[in-house]
Short mmCIF file of C-alpha atoms in Angstrom, two decimals:
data_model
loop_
_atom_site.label_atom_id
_atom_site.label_comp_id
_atom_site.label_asym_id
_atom_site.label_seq_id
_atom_site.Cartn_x
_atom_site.Cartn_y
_atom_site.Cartn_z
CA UNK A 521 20.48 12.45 -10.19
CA UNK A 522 17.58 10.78 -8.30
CA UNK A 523 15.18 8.48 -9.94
CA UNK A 524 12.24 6.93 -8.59
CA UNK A 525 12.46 3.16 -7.47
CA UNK A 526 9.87 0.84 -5.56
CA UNK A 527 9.87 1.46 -2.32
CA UNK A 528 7.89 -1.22 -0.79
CA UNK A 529 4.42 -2.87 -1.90
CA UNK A 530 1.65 -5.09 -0.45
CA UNK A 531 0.65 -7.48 -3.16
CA UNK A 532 -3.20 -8.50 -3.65
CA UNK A 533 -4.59 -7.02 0.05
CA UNK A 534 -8.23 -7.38 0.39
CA UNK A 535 -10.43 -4.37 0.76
CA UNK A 536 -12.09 -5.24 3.73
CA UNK A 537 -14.19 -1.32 4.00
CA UNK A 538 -14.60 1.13 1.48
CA UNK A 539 -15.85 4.53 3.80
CA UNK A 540 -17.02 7.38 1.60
CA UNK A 541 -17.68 9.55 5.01
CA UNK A 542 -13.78 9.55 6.22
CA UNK A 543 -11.98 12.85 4.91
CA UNK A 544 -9.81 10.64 2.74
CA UNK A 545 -6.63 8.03 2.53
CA UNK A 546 -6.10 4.63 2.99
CA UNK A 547 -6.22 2.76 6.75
CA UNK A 548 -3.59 -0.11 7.01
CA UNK A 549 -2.98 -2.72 9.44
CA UNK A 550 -0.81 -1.50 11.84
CA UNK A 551 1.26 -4.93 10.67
CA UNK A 552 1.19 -4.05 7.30
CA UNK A 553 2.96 -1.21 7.49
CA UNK A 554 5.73 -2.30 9.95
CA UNK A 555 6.48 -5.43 7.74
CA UNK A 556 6.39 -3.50 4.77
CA UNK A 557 8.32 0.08 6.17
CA UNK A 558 5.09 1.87 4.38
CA UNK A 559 4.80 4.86 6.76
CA UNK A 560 1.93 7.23 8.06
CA UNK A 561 1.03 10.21 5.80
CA UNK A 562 3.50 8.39 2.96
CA UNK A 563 2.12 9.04 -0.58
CA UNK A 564 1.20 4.94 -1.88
CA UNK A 565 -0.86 4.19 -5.61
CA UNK A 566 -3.28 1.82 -5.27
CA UNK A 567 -3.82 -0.72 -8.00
CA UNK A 568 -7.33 -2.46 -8.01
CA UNK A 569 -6.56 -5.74 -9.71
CA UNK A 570 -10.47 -6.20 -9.91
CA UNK A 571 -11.32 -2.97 -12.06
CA UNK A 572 -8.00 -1.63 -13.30
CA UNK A 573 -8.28 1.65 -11.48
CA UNK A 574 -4.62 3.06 -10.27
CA UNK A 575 -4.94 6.24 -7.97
CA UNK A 576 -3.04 8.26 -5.16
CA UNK A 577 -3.73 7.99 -1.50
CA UNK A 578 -2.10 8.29 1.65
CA UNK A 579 -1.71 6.18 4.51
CA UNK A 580 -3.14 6.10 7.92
CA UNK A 581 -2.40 3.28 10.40
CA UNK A 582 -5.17 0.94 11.39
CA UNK A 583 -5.20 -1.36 14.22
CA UNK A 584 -2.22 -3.75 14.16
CA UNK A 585 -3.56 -7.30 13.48
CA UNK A 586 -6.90 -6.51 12.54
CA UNK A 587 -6.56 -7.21 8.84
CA UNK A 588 -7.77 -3.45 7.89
CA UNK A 589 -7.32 -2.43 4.43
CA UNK A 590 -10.15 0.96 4.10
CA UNK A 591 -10.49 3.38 1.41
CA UNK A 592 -11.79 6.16 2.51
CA UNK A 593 -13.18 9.28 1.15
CA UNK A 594 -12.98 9.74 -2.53
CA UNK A 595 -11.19 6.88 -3.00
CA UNK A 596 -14.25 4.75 -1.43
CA UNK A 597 -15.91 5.18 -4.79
CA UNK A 598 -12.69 3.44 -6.99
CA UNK A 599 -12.87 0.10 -4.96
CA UNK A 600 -15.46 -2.53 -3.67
CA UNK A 601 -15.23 -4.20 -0.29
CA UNK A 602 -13.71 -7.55 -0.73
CA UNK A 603 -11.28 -6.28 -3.93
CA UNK A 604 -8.39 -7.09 -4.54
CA UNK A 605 -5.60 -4.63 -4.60
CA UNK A 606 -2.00 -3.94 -4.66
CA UNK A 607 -0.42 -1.01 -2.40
CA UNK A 608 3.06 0.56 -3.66
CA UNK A 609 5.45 3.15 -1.99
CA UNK A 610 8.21 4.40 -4.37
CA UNK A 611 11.56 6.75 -2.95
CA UNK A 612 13.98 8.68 -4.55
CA UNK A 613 17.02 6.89 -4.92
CA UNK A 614 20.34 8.47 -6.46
CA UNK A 615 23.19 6.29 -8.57
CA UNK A 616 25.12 4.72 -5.88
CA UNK A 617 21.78 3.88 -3.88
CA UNK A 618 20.08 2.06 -6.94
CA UNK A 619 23.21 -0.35 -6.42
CA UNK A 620 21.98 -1.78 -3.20
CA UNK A 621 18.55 -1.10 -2.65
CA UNK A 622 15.44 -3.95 -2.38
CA UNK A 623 12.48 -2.86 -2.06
CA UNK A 624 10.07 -4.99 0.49
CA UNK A 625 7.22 -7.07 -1.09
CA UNK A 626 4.81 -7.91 1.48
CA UNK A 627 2.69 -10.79 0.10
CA UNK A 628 -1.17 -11.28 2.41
CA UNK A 629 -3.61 -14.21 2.24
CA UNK A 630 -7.25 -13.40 2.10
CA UNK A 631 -7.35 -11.89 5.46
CA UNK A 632 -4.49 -9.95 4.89
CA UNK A 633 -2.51 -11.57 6.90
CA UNK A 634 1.47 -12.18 6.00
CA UNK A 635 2.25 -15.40 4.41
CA UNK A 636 5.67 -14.20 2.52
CA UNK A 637 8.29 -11.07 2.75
#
């Protein structure tokens, strides 16, 4: 049987844009995503810490280094610039799997840069 497990998650990013003109998703630092194995087009919730909102997205990459944490679209109107939020990535893991799995915690300053894996 599978189950659902975290995945990987970057804890307390910054919203640095919130663009309600962009089809929809979520742009992350190219960095981001390498460090935390969060792929393009993967299904993450976002979890505003600032408002409580918790929604679906997916993820595009931004430009690696830049710091770049955009919702866009509908999801512009759930967040503020300069929010706090936390992005997760769950994956279907079956018995044996669950055994020896960690998921990746990606922890970013104010700038989003890494300080902690």
């Amino acid at each position: 049987m599978l189950q659902e497990f975290l995945y990987a998650k970057i804890h307390r990013a910054t919203v640095t844009d919130a663009n309600l003109d962009y089809v929809g998703s979520i742009t992350i630092d190219k960095a981001l995503l390498k460090e935390s194995g969060i792929k393009v087009n993967q299904k993450v919730d976002i979890l505003d810490v600032n408002n409580g909102e918790r929604f679906h997205t997916y993820v595009i990459e931004g430009e690696e280094n830049s710091g770049c944490v955009c919702l866009n679209g509908a999801a512009a109107r759930k967040v503020q610039k300069g929010d706090l939020v936390i992005i997760v990535a769950y994956a279907l893991l079956d018995e044996n799997e669950q055994k020896y799995f960690a998921p990746k915690v990606v922890h970013v300053d104010k700038n989003n840069k890494i300080v902690k894996v």
